[in-house]
Structure formats: structure tokens, C-alpha cells
Coordinates of C-alpha atoms in Angstrom, one line a residue:
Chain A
X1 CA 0.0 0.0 0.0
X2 CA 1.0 3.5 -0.4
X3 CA 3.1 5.5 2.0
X4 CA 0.0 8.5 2.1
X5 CA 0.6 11.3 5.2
X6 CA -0.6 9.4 8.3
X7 CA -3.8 9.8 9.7
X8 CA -4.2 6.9 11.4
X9 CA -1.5 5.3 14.1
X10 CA -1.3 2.6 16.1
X11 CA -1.6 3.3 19.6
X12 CA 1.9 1.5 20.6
X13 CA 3.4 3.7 18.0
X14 CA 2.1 6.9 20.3
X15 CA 4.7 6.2 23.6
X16 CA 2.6 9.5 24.9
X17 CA -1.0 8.4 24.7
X18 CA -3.0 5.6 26.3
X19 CA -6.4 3.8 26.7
X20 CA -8.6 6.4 28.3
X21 CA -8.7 5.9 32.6
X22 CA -12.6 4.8 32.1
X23 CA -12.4 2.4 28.6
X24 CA -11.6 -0.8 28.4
X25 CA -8.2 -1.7 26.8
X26 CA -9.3 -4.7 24.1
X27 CA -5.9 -5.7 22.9
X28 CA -5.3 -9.0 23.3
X29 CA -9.3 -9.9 23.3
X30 CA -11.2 -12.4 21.6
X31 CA -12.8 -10.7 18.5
X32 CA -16.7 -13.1 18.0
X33 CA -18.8 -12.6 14.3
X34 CA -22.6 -12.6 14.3
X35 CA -22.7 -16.6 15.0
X36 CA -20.8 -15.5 18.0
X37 CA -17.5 -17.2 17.1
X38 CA -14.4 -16.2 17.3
X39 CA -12.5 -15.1 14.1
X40 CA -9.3 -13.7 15.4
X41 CA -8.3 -11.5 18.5
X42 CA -7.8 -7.6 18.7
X43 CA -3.8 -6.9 18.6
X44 CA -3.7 -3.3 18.1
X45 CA -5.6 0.2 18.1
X46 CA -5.7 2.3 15.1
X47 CA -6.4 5.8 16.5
X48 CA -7.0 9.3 14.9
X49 CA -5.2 11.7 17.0
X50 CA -7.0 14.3 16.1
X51 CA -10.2 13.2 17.1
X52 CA -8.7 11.3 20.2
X53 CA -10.1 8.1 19.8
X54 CA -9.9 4.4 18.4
X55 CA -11.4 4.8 15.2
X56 CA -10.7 0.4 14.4
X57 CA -9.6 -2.6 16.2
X58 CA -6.6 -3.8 14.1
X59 CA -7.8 -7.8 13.9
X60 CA -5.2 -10.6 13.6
X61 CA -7.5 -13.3 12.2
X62 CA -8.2 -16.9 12.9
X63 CA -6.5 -19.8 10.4
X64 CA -10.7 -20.3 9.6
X65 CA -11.1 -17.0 7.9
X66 CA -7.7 -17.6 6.2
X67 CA -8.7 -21.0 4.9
X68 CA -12.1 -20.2 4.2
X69 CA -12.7 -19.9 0.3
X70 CA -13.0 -16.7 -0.8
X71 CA -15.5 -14.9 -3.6
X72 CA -15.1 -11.5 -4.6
X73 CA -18.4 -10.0 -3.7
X74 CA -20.9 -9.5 -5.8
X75 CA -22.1 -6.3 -6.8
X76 CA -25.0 -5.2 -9.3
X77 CA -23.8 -5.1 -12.9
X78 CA -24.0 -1.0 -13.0
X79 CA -21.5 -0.3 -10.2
X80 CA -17.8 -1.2 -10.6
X81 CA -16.7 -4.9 -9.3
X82 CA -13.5 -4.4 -7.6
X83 CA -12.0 -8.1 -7.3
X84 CA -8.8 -8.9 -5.4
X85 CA -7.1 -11.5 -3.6
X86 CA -5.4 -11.9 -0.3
X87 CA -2.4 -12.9 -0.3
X88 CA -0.2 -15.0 2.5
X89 CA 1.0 -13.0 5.3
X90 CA -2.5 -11.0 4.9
X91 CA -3.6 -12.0 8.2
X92 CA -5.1 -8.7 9.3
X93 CA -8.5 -6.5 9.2
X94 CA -9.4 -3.6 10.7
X95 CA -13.3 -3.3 12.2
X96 CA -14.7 -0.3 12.4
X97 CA -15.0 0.5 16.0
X98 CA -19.2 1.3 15.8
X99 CA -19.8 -2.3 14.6
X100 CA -18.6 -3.5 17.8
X101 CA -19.8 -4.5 21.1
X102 CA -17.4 -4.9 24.3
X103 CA -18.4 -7.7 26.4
X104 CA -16.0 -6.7 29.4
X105 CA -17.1 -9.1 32.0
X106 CA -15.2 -12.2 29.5
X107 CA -13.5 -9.5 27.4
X108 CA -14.9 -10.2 24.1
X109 CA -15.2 -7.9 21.2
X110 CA -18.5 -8.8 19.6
X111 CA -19.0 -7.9 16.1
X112 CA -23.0 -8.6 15.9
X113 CA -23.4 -7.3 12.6
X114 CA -20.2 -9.5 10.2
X115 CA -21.0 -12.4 9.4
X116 CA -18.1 -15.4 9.2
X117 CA -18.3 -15.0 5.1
X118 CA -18.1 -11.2 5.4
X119 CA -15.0 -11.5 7.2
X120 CA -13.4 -14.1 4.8
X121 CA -14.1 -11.9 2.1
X122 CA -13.1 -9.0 3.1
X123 CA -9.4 -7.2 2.3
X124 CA -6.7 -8.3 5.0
X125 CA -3.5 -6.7 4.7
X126 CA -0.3 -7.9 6.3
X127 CA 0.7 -6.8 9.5
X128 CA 3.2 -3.8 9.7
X129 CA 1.9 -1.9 6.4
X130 CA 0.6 1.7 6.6
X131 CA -3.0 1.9 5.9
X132 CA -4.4 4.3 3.3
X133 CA -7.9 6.0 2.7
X134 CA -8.5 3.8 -0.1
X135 CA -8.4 0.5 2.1
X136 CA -9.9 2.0 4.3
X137 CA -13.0 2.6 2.1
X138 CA -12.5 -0.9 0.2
X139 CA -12.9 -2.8 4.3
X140 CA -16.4 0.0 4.7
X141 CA -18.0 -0.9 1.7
X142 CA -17.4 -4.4 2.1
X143 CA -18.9 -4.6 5.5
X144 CA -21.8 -2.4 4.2
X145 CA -22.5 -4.5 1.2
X146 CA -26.0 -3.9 1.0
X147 CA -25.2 -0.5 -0.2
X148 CA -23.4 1.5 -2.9
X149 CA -19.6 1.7 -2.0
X150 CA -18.4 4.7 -1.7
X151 CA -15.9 6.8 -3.1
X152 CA -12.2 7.2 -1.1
X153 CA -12.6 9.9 1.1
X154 CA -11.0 13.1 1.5
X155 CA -10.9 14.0 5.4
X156 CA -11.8 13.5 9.1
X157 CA -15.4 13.7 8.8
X158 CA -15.2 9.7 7.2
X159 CA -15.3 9.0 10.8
X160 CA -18.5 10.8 11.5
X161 CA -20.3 8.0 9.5
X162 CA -22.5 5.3 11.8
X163 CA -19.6 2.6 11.9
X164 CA -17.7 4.7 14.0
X165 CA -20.6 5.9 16.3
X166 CA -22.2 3.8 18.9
X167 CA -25.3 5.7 19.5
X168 CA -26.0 5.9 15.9
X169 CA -24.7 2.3 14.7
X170 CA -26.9 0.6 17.3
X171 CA -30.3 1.9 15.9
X172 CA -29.5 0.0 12.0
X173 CA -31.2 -3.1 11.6
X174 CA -28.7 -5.8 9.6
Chain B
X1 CA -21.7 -0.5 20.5
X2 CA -18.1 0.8 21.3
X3 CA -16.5 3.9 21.9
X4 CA -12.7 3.8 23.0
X5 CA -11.1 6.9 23.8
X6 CA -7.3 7.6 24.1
X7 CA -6.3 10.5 26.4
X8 CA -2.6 12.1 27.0
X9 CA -0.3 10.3 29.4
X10 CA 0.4 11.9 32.5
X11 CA 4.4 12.9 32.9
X12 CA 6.4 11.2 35.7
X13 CA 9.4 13.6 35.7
X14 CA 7.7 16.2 38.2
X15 CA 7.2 13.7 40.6
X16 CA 10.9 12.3 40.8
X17 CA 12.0 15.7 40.7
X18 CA 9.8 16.7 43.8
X19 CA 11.1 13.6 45.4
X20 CA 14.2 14.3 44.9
X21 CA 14.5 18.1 46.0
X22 CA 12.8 16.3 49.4
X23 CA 15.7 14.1 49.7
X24 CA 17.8 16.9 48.9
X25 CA 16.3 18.9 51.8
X26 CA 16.2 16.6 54.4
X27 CA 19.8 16.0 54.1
X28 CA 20.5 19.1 54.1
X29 CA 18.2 19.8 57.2
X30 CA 20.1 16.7 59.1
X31 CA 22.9 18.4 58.0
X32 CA 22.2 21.6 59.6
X33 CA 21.0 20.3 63.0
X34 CA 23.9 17.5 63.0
X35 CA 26.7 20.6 63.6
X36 CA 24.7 22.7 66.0
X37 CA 24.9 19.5 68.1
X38 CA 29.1 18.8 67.8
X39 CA 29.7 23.0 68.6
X40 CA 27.4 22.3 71.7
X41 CA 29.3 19.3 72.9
X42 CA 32.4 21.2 72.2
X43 CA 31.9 24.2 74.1
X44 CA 30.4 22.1 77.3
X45 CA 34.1 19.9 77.0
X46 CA 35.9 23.4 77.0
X47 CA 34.0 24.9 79.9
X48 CA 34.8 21.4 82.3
X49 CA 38.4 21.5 81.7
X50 CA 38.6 25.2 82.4
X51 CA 36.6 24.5 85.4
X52 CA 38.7 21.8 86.1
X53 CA 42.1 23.9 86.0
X54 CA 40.4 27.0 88.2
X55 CA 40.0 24.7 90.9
X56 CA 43.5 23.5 91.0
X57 CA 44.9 26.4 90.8
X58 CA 42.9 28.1 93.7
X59 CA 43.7 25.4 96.4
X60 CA 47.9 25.3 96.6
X61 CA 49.0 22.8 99.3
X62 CA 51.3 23.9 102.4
X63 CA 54.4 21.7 102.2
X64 CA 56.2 23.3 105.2
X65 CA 55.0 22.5 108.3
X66 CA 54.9 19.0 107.5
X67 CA 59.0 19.0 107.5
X68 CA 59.0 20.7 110.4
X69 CA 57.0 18.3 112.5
X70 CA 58.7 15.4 111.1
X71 CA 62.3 17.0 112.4
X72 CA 61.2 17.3 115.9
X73 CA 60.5 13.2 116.4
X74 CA 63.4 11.8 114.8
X75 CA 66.2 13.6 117.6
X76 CA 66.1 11.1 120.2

């Protein structure tokens, strides 16, 4: 992927910032689909500083999403198909962090609205490589198939959209 | 759903150094009292030998009349 200026950092990278005093810290948790099993555990925090929060859980993903064939998603005929393949070593995703529940009590990061197939098909990347816009958009419109994907976007204001906001995220029917 | 939020971390150097500057004045305050107390024990040593010498010097002893008396027994 391309090198584009950073907007998004991983929270070990930032030695001068930390989990906020009252929110759960979720590396190292089990990461659960919509069937409520597990597809891979959170190893990092991808945080916009500007906006001081966790914007997606950085996924290292279980051997059955690996292994699990994968289809490019379909799309209608009038919308561009964008087809790719992941390759080995591409054993992350990122999840938005508004299409996730915390179950602190047996730390659990429940993602009620991706299915096991979503997850399979969606982009990984491998572990280490900067993450641009466009990814970024590729993951969104995957986990939003039921929609038309959206264009890259520009600025900030991507994470005003549901997936990044609890309140707003919680009242969309999948 | 979720909301994680990611604050500033608070810095340690203002503590050490405020634990150090205590340190660094306690010392300093042992210090201080520590040689008030050795002039004190000095100047009460000083004052009993002086004492001391006075009282020798005031009291002579009277060797003389002790010769004489011894003269007088011996003759016989």
C-alpha cells in the first residue's frame, strides 16, 4: 500500500498516549462474528489523533477466515466490481470501531453485525503496512455490502459516519 | 456498541523531581542540626576543663610544716 501522510496510528506507536482511565483496553481480546464465534483477536488500536479516539480494532485473524474460500463480492452489474485476492501474510483486518460490542465481563469484542463469510471476504493486509484511505473505504464498503460503495474519502469527517458511532450504529437493523 | 477513547499520558518527571529536592532537603536539614549539636558538645568539654584547671589552681598545698613536724621526732 501506499506510504500517504498518516492519519491513522497505532496506539503503541504513540509512547505518549494511552487507553482512556474509564475504557476498556481490548488488545489481546477475543474478536466473536454474528454466530458468536471467534475469528481472530484484537492486537492493536488504530487511533485518529485528532479526534482522540480508536477509530478500528486492528484484527489478527483466525486460520478459519484464512482458509475459508473466498469470492469476490458480488455487486450489481452498473456499479464497478473491484476483485482482489489476499495474499499469504495477509492475516489482518481492521473493524470499524461502531460495529462492535465490548463484552468486558469475558473480554470479548463482539461484532453482531459481520458475518463469518463477510469476514473471509473481506481485504486483509499484512501486518506492519501503513493503511491508506482507499483500504480504508475498500474494508467499509465491504462490511456495508448492502449499499453502494463509496468513493475514497478526503478528510476527518469519514469518521463521522455510523460505523464509528455507537449511538448511531446501534439503531440500523442488519 | 463501542467507543474507545485515548487521552494524553500523565508525565512522571515532576514527581521524581519533587522527590528528589525532598531528599535533597532533608539531608541538608540533618545536615544543619547534625553541627549545631558537635559546637554544643564542644563548648560544654571546653567549659569542664577550664573548670577543672580554676579549681587546681585556687587550692595550693602547704608543704612546710609537714617537714617541720617530722624533724622534731626523729632527735632522740
Amino acid at each position: 500500500m501506499k506510504n500517504e501522510e498518516k492519519h491513522l496510528y497505532n496506539l503503541n506507536e504513540l509512547s505518549d498516549y494511552k487507553v482512556a482511565s474509564d475504557d476498556p483496553d481490548v488488545r489481546g481480546w477475543d474478536v466473536r462474528d454474528a454466530d458468536n464465534r471467534v475469528v481472530g483477536k484484537v492486537e492493536n488500536l488504530l487511533v485518529n489523533k485528532n479526534l482522540k479516539r480508536v477509530v478500528y480494532l486492528d484484527v489478527h485473524v483466525d486460520n478459519t477466515i484464512i482458509d475459508a474460500k473466498h469470492d469476490p463480492y458480488g455487486r450489481p452489474n452498473h456499479i464497478d466490481i473491484r476483485e482482489f485476492v489476499n495474499k499469504d501474510g495477509e492475516n489482518h483486518v481492521i473493524i470499524p470501531i461502531g460495529m462492535v460490542n465490548l463484552d468486558k465481563a469475558n473480554k470479548n469484542v463482539l461484532a453482531a453485525g459481520i458475518d463469518h463469510r463477510t469476514f473471509s471476504e473481506t481485504k486483509r493486509y499484512q501486518h506492519g503496512t501503513p493503511l491508506n484511505k482507499e483500504y480504508e473505504t475498500v474494508v467499509m464498503n465491504s462490511y456495508n455490502r448492502q449499499v453502494p460503495p463509496e468513493n475514497v474519502y478526503e478528510d476527518d469527517n469519514f469518521y463521522e459516519r455510523d460505523e464509528f458511532n455507537r449511538d448511531r450504529y446501534s439503531k440500523k437493523r442488519f | 456498541m463501542a467507543e474507545i477513547k485515548i487521552e494524553k499520558k500523565k508525565p512522571v518527571w515532576p514527581w521524581i523531581l519533587l522527590i528528589l529536592i525532598i531528599i535533597v532537603g532533608v539531608y541538608i536539614y540533618w545536615s544543619y542540626n547534625d553541627n549545631i549539636e558537635n559546637q554544643n558538645e564542644t563548648e560544654i568539654v571546653t567549659d569542664t576543663i577550664q573548670e577543672m584547671n580554676e579549681n587546681y589552681n585556687e587550692t595550693p598545698v602547704d608543704t612546710t610544716t609537714m617537714e617541720m613536724e617530722m624533724d622534731t621526732t626523729t632527735v632522740q
